[in-house]
Structures are given as structure tokens and as C-alpha cells.
């Protein structure tokens, strides 16, 4: 009997592994080389949520999106995009939609603002900031919008959470030290630590794919520019140095580049630069309208199967992430 159960479990594991491989291969085959960037723009003919190839080519609108959008974030498997949008004046709510424009779903419904969604790497939870308790706090909810929980419970405002790719930490910025600072806390809200410790305004954190660094925006030297810092608070590096604001950094899935919003050139556009700050940034959007709030997905680096919901250790089929990384380019 034992061996029959063992054989059955092995067969079930094989089926799960095969389905995962086929899923990653099918998504990778349909995706443009180096992935897809979601961004916000008011350009016609439809909506404000758009996609483009990672080189800036092939821009296309995501259908069925209503109103102005911001804070786009890809689900770990690349099937969905979460964002926030104003449904009424001064009332932002969080939505999720399939990348092809199907299944638009409202996840929050409250008279106070809900903003800045960020996915847990297993795709089962979303962290966000909400003012529903009187001041901005970081909340976590299930990916279907249920079971919302305040995890910061602090009298000062907490903004813009970013979930680490290993699932263990959440970065955010907060006013609890009298000015904006980047903090890192455990995913349950415990052990919040000031990462930046500077009298400048430090905002908009985004984790590197290896969970070892955080890109952020600071006005500590001549206006808003983009910096990178280690998760231990060391190895601070300035990546941009222009008088026009550089904001909203987001790492490429391979960790080699950072896409960001910049007003350099006199218009708000999406730019990309090497994550080490070397070389000149490249402008990806060339349309006359403003373009901002970018997030990058590449199925070759998808983490859908890499983190377990219970203890965040790799699952039996966590090797699929590594398999995805060596899939041939299109």
C-alpha cells in the first residue's frame, strides 16, 4: 500500500511539474524578447493602461480599463496587472485586470484612498496602503480582495509598499521620523527598520530581483534622483544626476536594468538605464503624451512557482524558475 501511495504522489508531482513547464513555455513563446512593460499614459484611442515591449516598441492599450490609473504592478505569473484608479474625486481604489483586458475586478471599496498595490511573490496576497484607519497604513489582503489586515498600525503615515521577491520583507516609505524615510519590515509588519536614515526625502522603494538591494528616489542632492542601497543600509549609490525629476524606479526581472519616469527632455516619459548607473539612459516612450508608472515583466524570470505560501521556502518545483531563465530567446 505504501508503495502505491508513493507512486501516486510521484505521478501527481510529475503532472504538476509538466503543467508548470508547459505554462512557462507557452507564456515565453508568446512574449516579446526581454519581456513587457506596463505603464500609464492618456494617449488615445483607449484607456490609460498600456503595454509595450521592453525596447519601447509595439505600444498597445489594455482594453476595458476605466479612468486614470497609477501604481501598476504585474502579478508574479504575468497574467494580471493590479493598479489603483480614482472612482470618485479624491477616492482611489485598487483593481486587477487580466493582461489582455479581461476580468476587470475591483478589490477595494472604501471611502478612503487605497493605493500602491504590490504582489506577494506567490501571487496569493497583495499589500497596499490605505487611509481607512484615519492615516495611511500598510495593509495586506488576499489576491481576491478578501481578509484585509492592517500590519503597520502606526500614528504616522506609511506609503507605497514593495514586497521583496523572496516574500520575507516589505519595504515602504514613512513620515514617522519627521521626514520621508525608506523602511523595511517583516512581511507580517514586525521589526520595522529605518533603512535610509537621512534628513532628505527618500521615497518610492523597489526591490532588486535578488532581494539584496532597493532602488529609491531621494532629493538629497539637487532634486529628485534615483539611488540604490543594500538591504543592510550600506553601499548607497547614486544612479542619476539631472535637475529634472527622476522618479518611480522599477527593476528589470533580470536585475540588469531599471526602468523609471523622468521629466528630462521637457516631457514626462519612461526611460531605462543600466542598474549600475553606467552609460546613458535610453528613452523608451516617444509619444507626445506623458508616460509614467512603469512595471516590467519577463516570463523568462517568472517566480510563479518559486515561493511557497506557508513558510516561503522553495517548493519541490521551484526549479521551474531556473528552467525559465534558460529558455531560448524568441
Coordinates of C-alpha atoms in Angstrom, one line a residue:
X1 CA 0.0 0.0 0.0
X2 CA 2.8 2.4 0.9
X3 CA 4.5 2.0 -2.5
X4 CA 1.2 2.5 -4.3
X5 CA 0.7 5.8 -2.4
X6 CA 4.3 6.8 -3.2
X7 CA 3.8 6.0 -6.9
X8 CA 0.6 8.0 -6.9
X9 CA 2.4 11.0 -5.3
X10 CA 5.2 10.8 -7.8
X11 CA 2.8 10.7 -10.7
X12 CA 0.9 13.7 -9.3
X13 CA 4.1 15.6 -8.8
X14 CA 5.1 14.8 -12.4
X15 CA 1.8 16.1 -13.7
X16 CA 2.2 19.4 -11.7
X17 CA 5.7 19.8 -12.9
X18 CA 4.8 19.2 -16.5
X19 CA 1.9 21.6 -16.4
X20 CA 4.2 24.2 -14.9
X21 CA 6.8 23.7 -17.6
X22 CA 4.1 23.9 -20.4
X23 CA 2.7 27.1 -18.8
X24 CA 6.1 28.8 -18.7
X25 CA 7.0 27.7 -22.2
X26 CA 3.7 28.9 -23.7
X27 CA 3.9 32.3 -22.0
X28 CA 7.6 32.6 -23.0
X29 CA 6.8 31.8 -26.6
X30 CA 4.1 34.5 -26.8
X31 CA 6.1 37.2 -25.1
X32 CA 8.4 39.7 -26.8
X33 CA 12.1 39.5 -26.3
X34 CA 13.1 40.8 -22.8
X35 CA 9.5 41.0 -21.7
X36 CA 6.8 43.6 -21.5
X37 CA 6.4 46.9 -19.6
X38 CA 3.1 48.1 -18.3
X39 CA 2.7 51.9 -17.9
X40 CA 0.2 54.7 -17.6
X41 CA -0.5 57.2 -20.4
X42 CA -3.5 59.1 -21.6
X43 CA -2.8 58.6 -25.3
X44 CA -5.8 57.7 -27.5
X45 CA -7.6 55.6 -28.5
X46 CA -8.5 53.9 -25.3
X47 CA -7.8 53.9 -21.5
X48 CA -4.7 54.8 -19.6
X49 CA -3.2 51.4 -19.0
X50 CA -0.8 50.4 -21.8
X51 CA 1.8 47.8 -22.6
X52 CA 4.9 47.9 -24.7
X53 CA 7.8 45.6 -25.5
X54 CA 10.8 46.1 -23.3
X55 CA 12.6 48.1 -26.1
X56 CA 9.7 50.6 -26.2
X57 CA 8.2 49.1 -29.4
X58 CA 4.7 47.9 -30.1
X59 CA 2.7 50.0 -27.6
X60 CA -0.8 48.9 -27.2
X61 CA -3.7 49.7 -24.9
X62 CA -5.2 47.3 -22.4
X63 CA -8.9 47.3 -23.2
X64 CA -11.7 47.8 -20.6
X65 CA -9.7 49.9 -18.2
X66 CA -11.7 52.9 -16.9
X67 CA -10.3 56.2 -15.7
X68 CA -6.8 57.4 -14.9
X69 CA -4.5 54.7 -13.5
X70 CA -1.3 54.5 -11.5
X71 CA 0.8 52.2 -9.5
X72 CA 0.8 49.3 -12.0
X73 CA 2.2 46.0 -10.8
X74 CA 2.4 42.7 -12.6
X75 CA 1.3 39.5 -10.9
X76 CA 4.2 37.1 -10.5
X77 CA 2.9 34.9 -13.3
X78 CA 2.3 37.8 -15.7
X79 CA -1.3 37.0 -16.2
X80 CA -2.7 40.0 -14.3
X81 CA -2.0 43.6 -13.6
X82 CA -3.0 45.4 -10.4
X83 CA -3.3 49.2 -10.2
X84 CA -5.2 51.9 -8.4
X85 CA -7.6 54.3 -10.0
X86 CA -9.9 57.1 -8.9
X87 CA -13.5 56.0 -9.0
X88 CA -14.7 59.3 -7.5
X89 CA -12.9 62.6 -6.8
X90 CA -10.3 62.0 -4.0
X91 CA -11.2 58.3 -3.8
X92 CA -8.7 55.8 -5.2
X93 CA -9.4 52.1 -5.2
X94 CA -7.4 49.0 -6.2
X95 CA -8.3 47.0 -9.3
X96 CA -6.9 43.9 -11.0
X97 CA -7.3 43.0 -14.7
X98 CA -6.0 40.3 -17.0
X99 CA -3.2 41.5 -19.2
X100 CA -5.4 41.0 -22.2
X101 CA -8.1 43.3 -20.7
X102 CA -10.5 40.6 -19.5
X103 CA -11.9 40.1 -16.0
X104 CA -11.6 43.6 -14.6
X105 CA -12.1 43.2 -10.8
X106 CA -12.4 45.8 -8.1
X107 CA -10.5 44.6 -5.0
X108 CA -11.2 47.5 -2.6
X109 CA -14.3 49.6 -1.9
X110 CA -13.9 52.2 0.8
X111 CA -14.5 56.0 1.0
X112 CA -10.8 56.5 1.9
X113 CA -7.9 56.1 -0.5
X114 CA -6.5 52.6 -1.3
X115 CA -3.2 52.8 -3.3
X116 CA 0.1 51.2 -4.3
X117 CA -0.7 47.5 -4.7
X118 CA 2.3 45.1 -4.6
X119 CA 2.0 41.3 -5.0
X120 CA 3.5 38.6 -2.8
X121 CA 5.8 36.5 -5.0
X122 CA 3.4 33.5 -4.7
X123 CA 0.6 35.6 -6.2
X124 CA -1.8 34.9 -3.3
X125 CA -1.6 38.2 -1.4
X126 CA -1.4 41.9 -2.2
X127 CA 0.0 44.6 0.1
X128 CA -1.2 48.1 -0.3
X129 CA -1.5 51.5 1.5
X130 CA -4.9 52.7 2.8
X131 CA -6.2 55.7 4.7
X132 CA -9.2 53.7 6.0
X133 CA -8.0 53.9 9.6
X134 CA -7.6 57.7 9.6
X135 CA -4.0 57.9 8.4
X136 CA -2.1 55.9 5.7
X137 CA -1.2 52.4 6.9
X138 CA 0.2 49.3 5.1
X139 CA -2.4 46.6 4.7
X140 CA -2.3 43.0 3.3
X141 CA -5.2 41.3 1.6
X142 CA -5.9 38.1 -0.3
X143 CA -5.4 38.5 -4.0
X144 CA -9.2 38.4 -4.4
X145 CA -9.6 41.4 -2.1
X146 CA -10.7 39.5 1.0
X147 CA -9.2 39.4 4.5
X148 CA -7.8 42.9 4.7
X149 CA -5.4 43.4 7.6
X150 CA -3.5 46.5 8.9
X151 CA 0.1 45.4 9.5
X152 CA 1.7 48.7 10.5
X153 CA -0.7 50.3 13.0
X154 CA 1.4 53.4 13.4
X155 CA 0.2 57.0 14.0
X156 CA 2.3 58.4 11.2
X157 CA 1.7 57.9 7.5
X158 CA 3.1 54.8 5.7
X159 CA 3.2 54.8 1.9
X160 CA 4.0 52.8 -1.2
X161 CA 4.8 49.2 0.0
X162 CA 7.1 46.9 -2.1
X163 CA 7.2 43.2 -1.4
X164 CA 10.6 41.6 -1.6
X165 CA 10.9 38.9 -4.3
X166 CA 11.8 36.3 -1.6
X167 CA 8.5 37.1 0.2
X168 CA 10.1 37.8 3.5
X169 CA 10.1 41.6 3.7
X170 CA 8.1 44.7 2.7
X171 CA 9.8 48.0 2.0
X172 CA 7.8 51.2 2.3
X173 CA 8.4 54.9 3.0
X174 CA 7.1 56.7 6.0
X175 CA 6.9 60.0 7.7
X176 CA 7.4 58.6 11.2
X177 CA 10.8 60.2 11.6
X178 CA 9.6 63.7 10.7
X179 CA 10.6 63.3 7.0
X180 CA 10.2 60.6 4.4
X181 CA 12.4 57.6 5.0
X182 CA 12.7 54.1 3.5
X183 CA 11.8 51.4 6.0
X184 CA 12.0 47.6 5.7
X185 CA 9.8 45.3 7.9
X186 CA 9.0 41.7 8.1
X187 CA 6.1 40.6 5.9
X188 CA 3.8 40.5 8.9
X189 CA 4.6 44.1 9.8
X190 CA 7.0 43.3 12.7
X191 CA 10.6 44.6 13.2
X192 CA 10.3 47.8 11.1
X193 CA 13.8 49.3 10.5
X194 CA 14.8 52.7 9.1
X195 CA 17.0 51.9 6.0
X196 CA 18.0 55.3 4.8
X197 CA 18.4 57.5 7.9
X198 CA 18.8 60.8 6.2
X199 CA 17.3 64.2 6.6
X200 CA 16.3 64.2 2.9
X201 CA 13.0 62.9 1.5
X202 CA 13.5 59.3 0.5
X203 CA 10.6 57.7 -1.3
X204 CA 9.3 55.0 -3.8
X205 CA 11.3 51.9 -2.9
X206 CA 11.6 48.9 -5.3
X207 CA 13.4 45.7 -4.6
X208 CA 16.0 44.1 -6.8
X209 CA 15.1 40.6 -8.0
X210 CA 17.6 39.0 -5.7
X211 CA 16.1 40.8 -2.7
X212 CA 19.5 42.3 -1.8
X213 CA 19.1 45.9 -2.9
X214 CA 16.4 48.6 -3.0
X215 CA 16.2 51.4 -5.6
X216 CA 14.5 54.5 -4.4
X217 CA 14.1 58.3 -5.1
X218 CA 15.8 60.9 -3.0
X219 CA 16.1 64.7 -3.1
X220 CA 19.3 64.6 -1.0
X221 CA 21.3 66.1 -3.8
X222 CA 19.9 68.7 -6.2
X223 CA 16.4 67.4 -6.8
X224 CA 14.8 64.0 -7.2
X225 CA 17.2 61.4 -8.4
X226 CA 17.4 57.6 -8.2
X227 CA 19.6 55.8 -5.7
X228 CA 20.3 52.2 -4.8
X229 CA 21.1 50.9 -1.3
X230 CA 21.8 47.5 0.1
X231 CA 19.2 45.9 2.4
X232 CA 21.7 46.3 5.3
X233 CA 21.7 50.1 4.7
X234 CA 25.2 50.1 3.2
X235 CA 26.6 50.6 -0.3
X236 CA 24.5 53.6 -1.2
X237 CA 24.9 54.5 -4.9
X238 CA 23.5 57.4 -6.9
X239 CA 22.4 56.3 -10.3
X240 CA 21.0 59.6 -11.9
X241 CA 22.1 63.2 -11.6
X242 CA 19.9 65.6 -13.5
X243 CA 17.9 68.7 -12.5
X244 CA 14.6 67.3 -13.8
X245 CA 12.9 64.8 -11.5
X246 CA 13.7 61.1 -12.0
X247 CA 11.1 59.0 -10.1
X248 CA 9.3 55.6 -9.9
X249 CA 12.2 53.2 -10.3
X250 CA 11.4 49.6 -11.1
X251 CA 13.9 46.8 -11.7
X252 CA 14.0 44.6 -14.8
X253 CA 13.3 41.0 -14.0
X254 CA 16.9 40.0 -14.6
X255 CA 18.2 42.8 -12.3
X256 CA 20.4 44.3 -15.0
X257 CA 18.3 47.4 -15.7
X258 CA 16.0 49.9 -14.0
X259 CA 13.1 51.5 -15.8
X260 CA 11.9 54.9 -14.4
X261 CA 9.9 58.0 -15.0
X262 CA 11.7 61.2 -15.9
X263 CA 10.9 64.8 -16.9
X264 CA 14.3 65.2 -18.6
X265 CA 13.8 66.4 -22.1
X266 CA 10.9 68.6 -21.1
X267 CA 8.2 65.8 -21.1
X268 CA 7.4 63.0 -18.7
X269 CA 8.5 59.7 -20.3
X270 CA 9.6 56.2 -19.5
X271 CA 13.4 55.7 -19.5
X272 CA 15.6 52.8 -18.9
X273 CA 19.2 52.6 -17.6
X274 CA 21.8 50.0 -16.5
X275 CA 21.3 49.1 -12.9
X276 CA 24.9 50.0 -12.2
X277 CA 24.3 53.6 -13.4
X278 CA 26.9 53.3 -16.1
X279 CA 26.2 54.6 -19.6
X280 CA 23.4 56.9 -20.7
X281 CA 19.7 56.2 -20.1
X282 CA 17.5 55.5 -23.0
X283 CA 14.1 56.9 -23.6
X284 CA 11.5 54.2 -24.3
X285 CA 8.4 56.3 -24.9
X286 CA 8.3 58.8 -27.8
X287 CA 4.6 59.6 -28.0
X288 CA 3.6 63.2 -27.3
X289 CA 1.5 62.4 -24.2
X290 CA 3.0 61.9 -20.8
X291 CA 4.1 58.4 -19.8
X292 CA 4.8 57.1 -16.3
X293 CA 4.4 54.4 -13.6
X294 CA 6.1 51.5 -15.4
X295 CA 6.5 47.9 -14.3
X296 CA 8.4 45.2 -16.1
X297 CA 7.5 41.5 -16.6
X298 CA 9.5 38.8 -18.4
X299 CA 8.3 35.2 -18.3
X300 CA 11.9 34.0 -18.5
X301 CA 12.3 35.2 -14.9
X302 CA 8.7 34.4 -13.7
X303 CA 8.6 33.4 -10.0
X304 CA 5.1 31.8 -10.0
X305 CA 6.4 28.5 -8.6
X306 CA 9.4 29.7 -6.6
X307 CA 7.9 30.6 -3.2
X308 CA 5.6 28.6 -1.0
X309 CA 2.7 30.4 0.8
X310 CA 3.3 28.8 4.1
X311 CA 7.0 29.4 5.0
X312 CA 8.4 31.0 1.9
X313 CA 10.8 28.1 1.2
X314 CA 11.2 26.9 -2.4
X315 CA 8.6 24.3 -3.4
X316 CA 9.6 21.0 -5.0
X317 CA 9.1 22.5 -8.3
X318 CA 11.0 25.8 -7.5
X319 CA 13.5 24.7 -10.2
X320 CA 11.0 25.9 -12.8
X321 CA 12.1 29.4 -12.1
X322 CA 15.6 28.4 -13.1
X323 CA 14.3 26.5 -16.1
X324 CA 12.5 29.7 -17.2
X325 CA 15.8 31.6 -17.1
X326 CA 17.5 29.4 -19.7
X327 CA 14.6 29.3 -22.1
X328 CA 15.8 30.5 -25.5
X329 CA 15.1 34.0 -26.6
X330 CA 12.4 34.5 -29.2

